[in-house]
Amino acid sequence: MIEARGLTKRFKDVVAMDRVSFRADDGRVTGLVGPNGAGKSTTLRVLSTVIGADSGAARVDGFDVADEPLAVRRQIGALPHLSGLYPNLTGRENIAYYARMQGLRRREAKRAIDTVIERLDIGDLSDRRARGFSHGEGIRVALARSMVHRPQTVILDEPTNGLDVVAARALRDVIRDLRREGRCILFSSHVMQEVAMLCDDLVIISGGRVAISGTPEEIRRGTGSEDLEDAFVAVIGLDEEPV
Amino acid sequence: MNATITVLAKEVRDTLRDRRAVISGLSGALFGPLLFVVVTNFTVDRTMDEGEDTLEIPVLNAAEAPYLVAHLAQHLIDLKVDAFESREALRASVRGGETAVGLVIDEGFGTALGSGKAARVWVVSDGGNASAQSSVRRVRNALGGYGRMVGALRLQLRGVDPSIARPIAVLSDDVSTPSGRSVVLLGMFTYFLLFSCLLGGVHVAVDATAGERERGSLEPLLTLPASRAALVAGKFAATAFFMAATLGIGIAAFSVAIDYLPLAEMSMDADFGPEECAMAFIVLVPVAILGAGLLNAVASFTKSFKEAQSYTGIAILLPTLPIILVLLNPMQPAAPLMLVPSLSQHLLITSIVKGDPVDSLYLAISAASTAAVGILFGLLAIWRYRSEKLLV
């Protein structure tokens, strides 16, 4: 579970996050939606303790991101914008590195790696070096790597970006599985259709602020729009398609 | 601690998988000894020319100066009388590089000498031909010696003590021992070892910081439950590991190379067996800690792989500077000097090569101060890793 209250972050003159507050519950998929540069990645970075907020607070599964970053990091599995695999290591070695860094002992790690490889159906990638992976293959292995320690909270930064139809669909299935297990999934996206298909809750962010949040139904009703995309445009006050 | 070991193991494996990194590290370690052997042999061959072999040089008008010819022959300079028809032909041959040096005796040489006037002789040489210079020097010295001898004889003939024309006698008294003399040459030895040792860690230091950032693998790494200090410590240890390994290979290569050095020809003597190798490793290995700290700190301030490569390339020159200073201005080991990294290692290695015992207090000061500087740099890298600027 993630609770953010009044998170504010400023980079020089740019206010990347302006009093961002929202909540993402266990057993639900929460979508963080907004145009490019709205502050989605900054929010995810603060929640995954990579950077600190200037003011405000956030808790992940009850742990404060500023005061107990190590505890937070044990709870989360984070997939950043780029897959960030090590090209000289095989798929399995990449996953094993994170398993060990998460503190799994050698034998537990092996079992966890086997499980996650089977679950994400990446057996064919496990003994190949990551250098040769396609973008989609890289994302799948990176996702496996971030989930190997079975985190309660999963934070994904535009995971389906650049994936083909089949790969995106497989990824959505994994996310639904995680929801069924009662985990909290927070992911960012700027593709409205995908969000509509997958999310239980939405947080629409624009210009560093939360414009509106709630279930898709609540957002449609609140904005008086039939379509979620129209609602999005109405909320962020742009007269153009989100890119 | 576990996280540090995990990072260390991963970085070592990752680097060993990279063929380019391994080849560049190895060639750095082997290039020094090889260059050393080639350059030394070449230099010694050239300087040994002097006084060893008979030098054959063409001469014109030898008949004018039979005593001069005999004098030169005593100094192992054989004159070839009929090699050239004219002075022009000789000059052309020297200019073309076929002849290193030639002698032209003036046609009035005998008459001038007999009448007590200055008799002329030309040494024909090409000032741009570096390899001919030792021969030219030899001919000039021999001619000068002949001139002084004739001058002394003339003074004696007139009843004057020849020493009146030589108010100062400059004598040389070289007190160096054979091993001591090899030190001049082996002074470069520490330089090569240090440099290749530092070079061996460049790839891993750059790849583990700037490379990690550029690939986008740093951000997920920072979401793992390990402190930034533990991450830096792992990368630091991996860099130090590769530096120490390169150092070990470099020392082993040098101990083999020393057998191919013409030390005996230079009446020098350097004992460099397994014991000296081990001692040299112990003396130099703290440099791996210094280098690992320095390179990781420098790389953590750069924004890209390319930038990191350029700055670390400059950074590895820094620790070698004190050695260049001491080569220009020789110093004796002393406790305060042991506080200066790389200078202290140089002085200690010089002692080992000379066959002097290594003072264990000096060794301790040298190791502690060098490692301390490395750790300070490491702390700087940790501070940098805690900053958010690392990601942006």
Coordinates of N, CA, C and O in Angstrom, one line a residue, chain B residues 207-332:
Chain B
D207 N 32.9 1.7 -16.0 CA 31.8 1.0 -16.3 C 30.8 0.9 -15.1 O 29.6 0.9 -15.3
A208 N 31.3 0.8 -13.9 CA 30.5 0.6 -12.7 C 29.8 1.9 -12.3 O 28.9 1.8 -11.4
T209 N 30.3 3.0 -12.7 CA 29.6 4.3 -12.3 C 29.0 4.9 -13.5 O 27.8 4.8 -13.7
A210 N 29.8 5.6 -14.4 CA 29.2 6.3 -15.5 C 28.5 5.3 -16.5 O 27.4 5.6 -17.0
G211 N 29.1 4.1 -16.7 CA 28.5 3.2 -17.6 C 27.1 2.7 -17.0 O 26.2 2.6 -17.8
E212 N 27.1 2.5 -15.7 CA 25.9 2.0 -15.1 C 24.8 3.0 -15.3 O 23.6 2.7 -15.5
R213 N 25.2 4.3 -15.1 CA 24.2 5.4 -15.3 C 23.7 5.5 -16.7 O 22.5 5.6 -17.0
E214 N 24.7 5.4 -17.6 CA 24.3 5.6 -19.1 C 23.4 4.4 -19.5 O 22.5 4.7 -20.4
R215 N 23.6 3.2 -19.0 CA 22.7 2.1 -19.4 C 21.4 2.1 -18.8 O 20.5 1.3 -19.1
G216 N 21.2 3.0 -17.8 CA 19.9 3.0 -17.1 C 19.8 1.9 -16.0 O 18.8 1.7 -15.5
S217 N 21.0 1.3 -15.6 CA 20.9 0.3 -14.6 C 21.1 0.8 -13.2 O 21.0 0.1 -12.3
L218 N 21.6 2.1 -13.2 CA 21.8 2.6 -11.8 C 20.5 2.8 -11.0 O 20.5 2.5 -9.9
E219 N 19.5 3.4 -11.7 CA 18.3 3.7 -11.0 C 17.7 2.5 -10.3 O 17.4 2.5 -9.1
P220 N 17.5 1.4 -11.1 CA 16.9 0.2 -10.3 C 17.8 -0.3 -9.2 O 17.4 -0.8 -8.2
L221 N 19.2 -0.2 -9.5 CA 20.1 -0.6 -8.4 C 19.9 0.2 -7.1 O 20.0 -0.4 -6.0
L222 N 19.5 1.5 -7.3 CA 19.3 2.3 -6.1 C 18.0 2.0 -5.4 O 17.8 2.4 -4.3
T223 N 17.1 1.2 -6.0 CA 15.9 0.8 -5.3 C 16.1 -0.5 -4.5 O 15.1 -1.0 -4.0
L224 N 17.3 -1.0 -4.5 CA 17.5 -2.3 -3.8 C 17.9 -2.0 -2.3 O 18.5 -0.9 -2.1
P225 N 17.6 -2.9 -1.4 CA 17.9 -2.6 0.0 C 19.4 -2.7 0.4 O 19.8 -3.5 1.1
A226 N 20.2 -1.8 -0.2 CA 21.6 -1.7 0.1 C 21.9 -0.2 0.2 O 21.4 0.6 -0.5
S227 N 22.7 0.1 1.2 CA 23.0 1.5 1.4 C 23.9 2.0 0.2 O 24.6 1.1 -0.4
R228 N 23.9 3.3 -0.1 CA 24.8 3.8 -1.1 C 26.3 3.5 -0.8 O 27.1 3.2 -1.7
A229 N 26.6 3.5 0.5 CA 28.0 3.2 0.9 C 28.3 1.8 0.6 O 29.5 1.5 0.1
A230 N 27.4 0.9 0.7 CA 27.7 -0.5 0.4 C 27.9 -0.7 -1.1 O 28.8 -1.5 -1.5
L231 N 27.1 0.0 -1.9 CA 27.3 -0.1 -3.3 C 28.6 0.4 -3.7 O 29.4 -0.2 -4.5
V232 N 29.0 1.6 -3.2 CA 30.3 2.2 -3.6 C 31.4 1.3 -3.1 O 32.4 1.0 -3.8
A233 N 31.3 0.7 -1.9 CA 32.3 -0.2 -1.4 C 32.5 -1.4 -2.3 O 33.7 -1.8 -2.6
G234 N 31.4 -1.9 -2.9 CA 31.6 -3.0 -3.8 C 32.3 -2.7 -5.1 O 33.2 -3.4 -5.5
K235 N 31.9 -1.5 -5.6 CA 32.6 -1.0 -6.8 C 34.0 -0.7 -6.6 O 34.9 -1.0 -7.4
F236 N 34.3 -0.1 -5.5 CA 35.6 0.3 -5.0 C 36.5 -1.0 -4.9 O 37.6 -1.1 -5.5
A237 N 35.9 -2.0 -4.3 CA 36.7 -3.3 -4.1 C 36.9 -4.0 -5.4 O 38.0 -4.5 -5.7
A238 N 36.0 -3.9 -6.3 CA 36.2 -4.5 -7.7 C 37.3 -3.8 -8.4 O 38.2 -4.4 -9.0
T239 N 37.3 -2.5 -8.3 CA 38.4 -1.7 -9.0 C 39.7 -2.0 -8.4 O 40.7 -2.3 -9.1
A240 N 39.8 -2.1 -7.1 CA 41.0 -2.4 -6.4 C 41.5 -3.8 -6.8 O 42.7 -4.0 -7.0
F241 N 40.5 -4.7 -6.9 CA 40.9 -6.1 -7.2 C 41.6 -6.1 -8.6 O 42.6 -6.8 -8.8
F242 N 41.0 -5.4 -9.6 CA 41.6 -5.5 -10.9 C 42.9 -4.7 -10.9 O 43.9 -5.1 -11.7
M243 N 43.1 -3.7 -10.2 CA 44.3 -3.0 -10.1 C 45.4 -3.9 -9.5 O 46.5 -4.0 -10.0
A244 N 45.1 -4.6 -8.4 CA 46.0 -5.5 -7.8 C 46.4 -6.6 -8.7 O 47.6 -7.0 -8.8
A245 N 45.4 -7.1 -9.4 CA 45.7 -8.2 -10.4 C 46.7 -7.8 -11.4 O 47.6 -8.5 -11.8
T246 N 46.4 -6.6 -12.0 CA 47.3 -6.1 -13.0 C 48.7 -5.8 -12.5 O 49.7 -6.1 -13.2
L247 N 48.7 -5.3 -11.3 CA 50.0 -5.1 -10.6 C 50.8 -6.4 -10.5 O 52.0 -6.5 -10.9
G248 N 50.1 -7.5 -10.1 CA 50.8 -8.8 -9.9 C 51.3 -9.3 -11.2 O 52.4 -9.7 -11.3
I249 N 50.5 -9.2 -12.3 CA 50.9 -9.6 -13.6 C 52.1 -8.8 -14.1 O 53.1 -9.3 -14.6
G250 N 52.0 -7.5 -13.8 CA 53.1 -6.6 -14.2 C 54.4 -6.9 -13.5 O 55.5 -6.9 -14.2
I251 N 54.4 -7.2 -12.3 CA 55.6 -7.5 -11.5 C 56.2 -8.8 -12.0 O 57.4 -9.0 -12.3
A252 N 55.3 -9.8 -12.3 CA 55.8 -11.1 -12.8 C 56.4 -10.9 -14.1 O 57.5 -11.4 -14.4
A253 N 55.8 -10.1 -15.0 CA 56.4 -9.8 -16.3 C 57.7 -9.1 -16.2 O 58.7 -9.5 -16.9
F254 N 57.9 -8.2 -15.2 CA 59.1 -7.5 -15.0 C 60.2 -8.5 -14.5 O 61.4 -8.4 -15.0
S255 N 59.8 -9.4 -13.7 CA 60.8 -10.3 -13.1 C 61.4 -11.2 -14.2 O 62.5 -11.6 -14.2
V256 N 60.5 -11.5 -15.2 CA 61.0 -12.2 -16.4 C 61.9 -11.3 -17.3 O 62.9 -11.7 -17.7
A257 N 61.4 -10.1 -17.5 CA 62.0 -9.2 -18.4 C 63.4 -8.8 -17.9 O 64.3 -8.6 -18.7
I258 N 63.6 -8.8 -16.6 CA 64.9 -8.4 -16.1 C 66.1 -9.3 -16.5 O 67.2 -8.9 -16.8
D259 N 65.7 -10.6 -16.8 CA 66.7 -11.5 -17.3 C 67.2 -11.1 -18.7 O 68.3 -11.5 -19.2
Y260 N 66.4 -10.3 -19.4 CA 66.7 -9.9 -20.8 C 67.3 -8.5 -20.8 O 67.6 -8.0 -21.9
L261 N 67.5 -7.9 -19.6 CA 68.2 -6.6 -19.6 C 69.7 -6.8 -19.6 O 70.2 -7.7 -19.0
P262 N 70.4 -6.0 -20.4 CA 71.8 -6.1 -20.5 C 72.5 -5.5 -19.3 O 73.4 -4.7 -19.4
L263 N 72.1 -6.0 -18.1 CA 72.7 -5.4 -16.8 C 74.2 -5.7 -16.7 O 74.9 -4.8 -16.3
A264 N 74.6 -6.9 -17.1 CA 76.0 -7.2 -17.0 C 76.9 -6.3 -17.9 O 77.9 -5.9 -17.5
E265 N 76.4 -6.1 -19.1 CA 77.2 -5.2 -20.0 C 77.4 -3.8 -19.4 O 78.3 -3.2 -19.7
M266 N 76.4 -3.4 -18.6 CA 76.5 -2.1 -18.0 C 77.2 -2.2 -16.6 O 77.1 -1.3 -15.8
S267 N 77.8 -3.4 -16.4 CA 78.4 -3.7 -15.1 C 77.4 -3.3 -14.0 O 77.7 -2.6 -13.0
M268 N 76.2 -3.7 -14.1 CA 75.1 -3.5 -13.1 C 74.6 -4.9 -12.7 O 74.9 -5.9 -13.3
D269 N 73.9 -4.8 -11.6 CA 73.4 -6.1 -11.0 C 72.1 -5.8 -10.3 O 72.0 -4.9 -9.4
A270 N 71.1 -6.5 -10.7 CA 69.8 -6.3 -10.0 C 69.2 -7.7 -9.7 O 69.0 -8.5 -10.6
D271 N 69.1 -7.9 -8.4 CA 68.6 -9.2 -8.0 C 67.1 -9.1 -7.9 O 66.6 -8.3 -7.1
F272 N 66.3 -9.8 -8.7 CA 64.9 -9.7 -8.6 C 64.2 -11.1 -8.7 O 63.7 -11.4 -9.8
G273 N 64.3 -11.8 -7.7 CA 63.7 -13.1 -7.6 C 62.3 -13.1 -7.0 O 61.8 -12.0 -6.8
P274 N 61.8 -14.3 -6.7 CA 60.4 -14.3 -6.2 C 60.3 -13.5 -4.9 O 59.2 -12.9 -4.7
E275 N 61.3 -13.5 -4.0 CA 61.2 -12.8 -2.8 C 61.0 -11.3 -3.0 O 60.2 -10.6 -2.4
E276 N 61.9 -10.8 -3.9 CA 61.8 -9.4 -4.3 C 60.4 -9.0 -4.9 O 59.9 -8.0 -4.7
C277 N 60.0 -10.0 -5.8 CA 58.6 -9.8 -6.4 C 57.6 -9.6 -5.3 O 56.7 -8.7 -5.4
A278 N 57.6 -10.5 -4.4 CA 56.5 -10.5 -3.3 C 56.6 -9.2 -2.5 O 55.6 -8.5 -2.3
M279 N 57.9 -8.8 -2.3 CA 58.1 -7.5 -1.5 C 57.6 -6.3 -2.3 O 56.9 -5.4 -1.8
A280 N 57.9 -6.3 -3.6 CA 57.4 -5.2 -4.5 C 55.9 -5.2 -4.5 O 55.3 -4.1 -4.5
F281 N 55.3 -6.3 -4.5 CA 53.8 -6.4 -4.5 C 53.3 -5.8 -3.2 O 52.4 -4.9 -3.3
I282 N 53.9 -6.2 -2.1 CA 53.4 -5.6 -0.8 C 53.6 -4.1 -0.8 O 52.7 -3.4 -0.3
V283 N 54.7 -3.6 -1.3 CA 55.0 -2.2 -1.3 C 53.9 -1.5 -2.1 O 53.4 -0.4 -1.8
L284 N 53.6 -2.0 -3.3 CA 52.9 -1.3 -4.3 C 51.3 -1.5 -4.2 O 50.6 -0.7 -4.7
V285 N 50.9 -2.6 -3.5 CA 49.5 -2.9 -3.5 C 48.6 -1.8 -2.9 O 47.5 -1.6 -3.3
P286 N 49.1 -1.0 -1.9 CA 48.2 0.1 -1.4 C 47.8 1.1 -2.5 O 46.8 1.8 -2.4
V287 N 48.6 1.1 -3.6 CA 48.3 2.0 -4.7 C 47.0 1.6 -5.3 O 46.2 2.5 -5.8
A288 N 46.7 0.3 -5.3 CA 45.4 -0.1 -5.8 C 44.2 0.5 -5.0 O 43.2 0.8 -5.6
I289 N 44.4 0.7 -3.7 CA 43.4 1.3 -2.9 C 43.2 2.8 -3.3 O 42.1 3.3 -3.5
L290 N 44.4 3.4 -3.4 CA 44.4 4.8 -3.8 C 43.7 5.0 -5.1 O 42.9 5.8 -5.3
G291 N 44.1 4.2 -6.1 CA 43.6 4.3 -7.5 C 42.1 4.0 -7.5 O 41.4 4.7 -8.2
A292 N 41.7 3.0 -6.8 CA 40.3 2.6 -6.8 C 39.4 3.8 -6.3 O 38.4 4.1 -6.8
G293 N 39.9 4.4 -5.2 CA 39.2 5.6 -4.6 C 39.2 6.7 -5.6 O 38.1 7.3 -5.9
L294 N 40.3 7.0 -6.1 CA 40.5 8.1 -7.1 C 39.6 8.0 -8.3 O 38.8 8.9 -8.6
L295 N 39.7 6.8 -8.9 CA 38.9 6.6 -10.2 C 37.4 6.6 -9.9 O 36.6 7.1 -10.7
N296 N 37.0 5.9 -8.8 CA 35.5 5.9 -8.5 C 35.0 7.3 -8.2 O 33.9 7.6 -8.6
A297 N 35.8 8.1 -7.5 CA 35.4 9.4 -7.2 C 35.3 10.3 -8.5 O 34.3 10.9 -8.7
V298 N 36.3 10.2 -9.3 CA 36.3 11.0 -10.5 C 35.1 10.5 -11.4 O 34.4 11.4 -11.9
A299 N 35.0 9.2 -11.6 CA 33.9 8.7 -12.5 C 32.5 9.1 -12.0 O 31.6 9.3 -12.7
S300 N 32.4 9.2 -10.6 CA 31.0 9.5 -10.1 C 30.6 10.9 -10.4 O 29.5 11.3 -10.3
F301 N 31.6 11.8 -10.7 CA 31.3 13.2 -11.0 C 31.0 13.4 -12.5 O 30.7 14.5 -12.9
T302 N 31.2 12.4 -13.3 CA 31.1 12.6 -14.8 C 29.7 12.1 -15.2 O 29.0 11.4 -14.5
K303 N 29.3 12.6 -16.4 CA 27.9 12.4 -16.8 C 27.7 11.2 -17.8 O 26.7 10.7 -18.0
S304 N 28.8 10.9 -18.5 CA 28.7 9.8 -19.5 C 29.9 9.0 -19.5 O 31.0 9.3 -18.9
F305 N 29.8 7.8 -20.1 CA 30.9 6.9 -20.3 C 32.1 7.6 -20.9 O 33.3 7.5 -20.4
K306 N 31.9 8.3 -22.0 CA 33.0 9.0 -22.7 C 33.7 10.0 -21.8 O 34.9 10.0 -21.7
E307 N 32.9 10.8 -21.1 CA 33.4 11.8 -20.2 C 34.2 11.2 -19.1 O 35.3 11.6 -18.8
A308 N 33.7 10.1 -18.6 CA 34.4 9.4 -17.5 C 35.7 8.8 -18.0 O 36.7 8.9 -17.3
Q309 N 35.7 8.3 -19.2 CA 37.0 7.8 -19.8 C 38.0 8.9 -19.9 O 39.2 8.7 -19.5
S310 N 37.6 10.0 -20.4 CA 38.6 11.1 -20.5 C 39.2 11.6 -19.2 O 40.4 11.7 -19.0
Y311 N 38.3 11.8 -18.2 CA 38.8 12.3 -16.9 C 39.6 11.3 -16.2 O 40.6 11.6 -15.5
T312 N 39.2 10.0 -16.2 CA 40.0 9.0 -15.5 C 41.3 8.8 -16.2 O 42.3 8.6 -15.5
G313 N 41.3 9.0 -17.5 CA 42.6 8.9 -18.2 C 43.6 10.0 -17.7 O 44.8 9.7 -17.5
I314 N 43.1 11.2 -17.4 CA 43.9 12.2 -16.8 C 44.3 11.9 -15.3 O 45.4 12.0 -14.9
A315 N 43.2 11.4 -14.6 CA 43.4 11.1 -13.2 C 44.5 10.1 -12.9 O 45.2 10.3 -11.9
I316 N 44.7 9.1 -13.8 CA 45.7 8.1 -13.5 C 47.1 8.7 -13.7 O 48.1 8.0 -13.2
L317 N 47.2 9.8 -14.3 CA 48.5 10.4 -14.4 C 49.0 11.0 -13.1 O 50.2 11.1 -12.8
L318 N 48.0 11.5 -12.4 CA 48.3 12.3 -11.1 C 49.2 11.5 -10.2 O 50.2 12.0 -9.8
P319 N 48.9 10.2 -9.8 CA 49.7 9.5 -8.9 C 51.1 9.3 -9.4 O 52.0 9.0 -8.6
T320 N 51.3 9.4 -10.7 CA 52.7 9.1 -11.2 C 53.6 10.4 -11.2 O 54.8 10.3 -11.4
L321 N 52.9 11.5 -10.9 CA 53.7 12.8 -10.9 C 54.9 12.8 -9.9 O 56.0 13.2 -10.3
P322 N 54.6 12.4 -8.7 CA 55.8 12.5 -7.7 C 57.0 11.6 -8.2 O 58.1 12.0 -7.9
I323 N 56.7 10.6 -9.0 CA 57.8 9.8 -9.4 C 58.7 10.5 -10.4 O 59.9 10.5 -10.4
I324 N 58.0 11.3 -11.3 CA 58.7 12.1 -12.3 C 59.6 13.1 -11.5 O 60.7 13.3 -11.9
L325 N 59.0 13.7 -10.5 CA 59.7 14.7 -9.7 C 61.0 14.1 -9.1 O 62.1 14.6 -9.2
V326 N 60.9 12.9 -8.6 CA 62.0 12.2 -7.9 C 63.0 11.7 -8.9 O 64.2 11.7 -8.7
L327 N 62.6 11.5 -10.2 CA 63.6 11.1 -11.2 C 64.4 12.3 -11.6 O 65.6 12.2 -11.9
L328 N 63.8 13.5 -11.6 CA 64.5 14.7 -11.9 C 65.4 15.2 -10.7 O 66.4 15.8 -10.9
N329 N 64.9 14.9 -9.5 CA 65.6 15.4 -8.4 C 65.7 14.3 -7.3 O 64.8 14.2 -6.5
P330 N 66.7 13.4 -7.5 CA 66.8 12.2 -6.6 C 66.7 12.5 -5.1 O 67.3 13.5 -4.7
M331 N 66.0 11.7 -4.4 CA 65.9 11.8 -2.9 C 66.3 10.5 -2.2 O 66.1 9.5 -2.8
Q332 N 66.6 10.6 -1.0 CA 66.8 9.4 -0.2 C 65.6 9.1 0.6 O 64.9 10.0 1.0

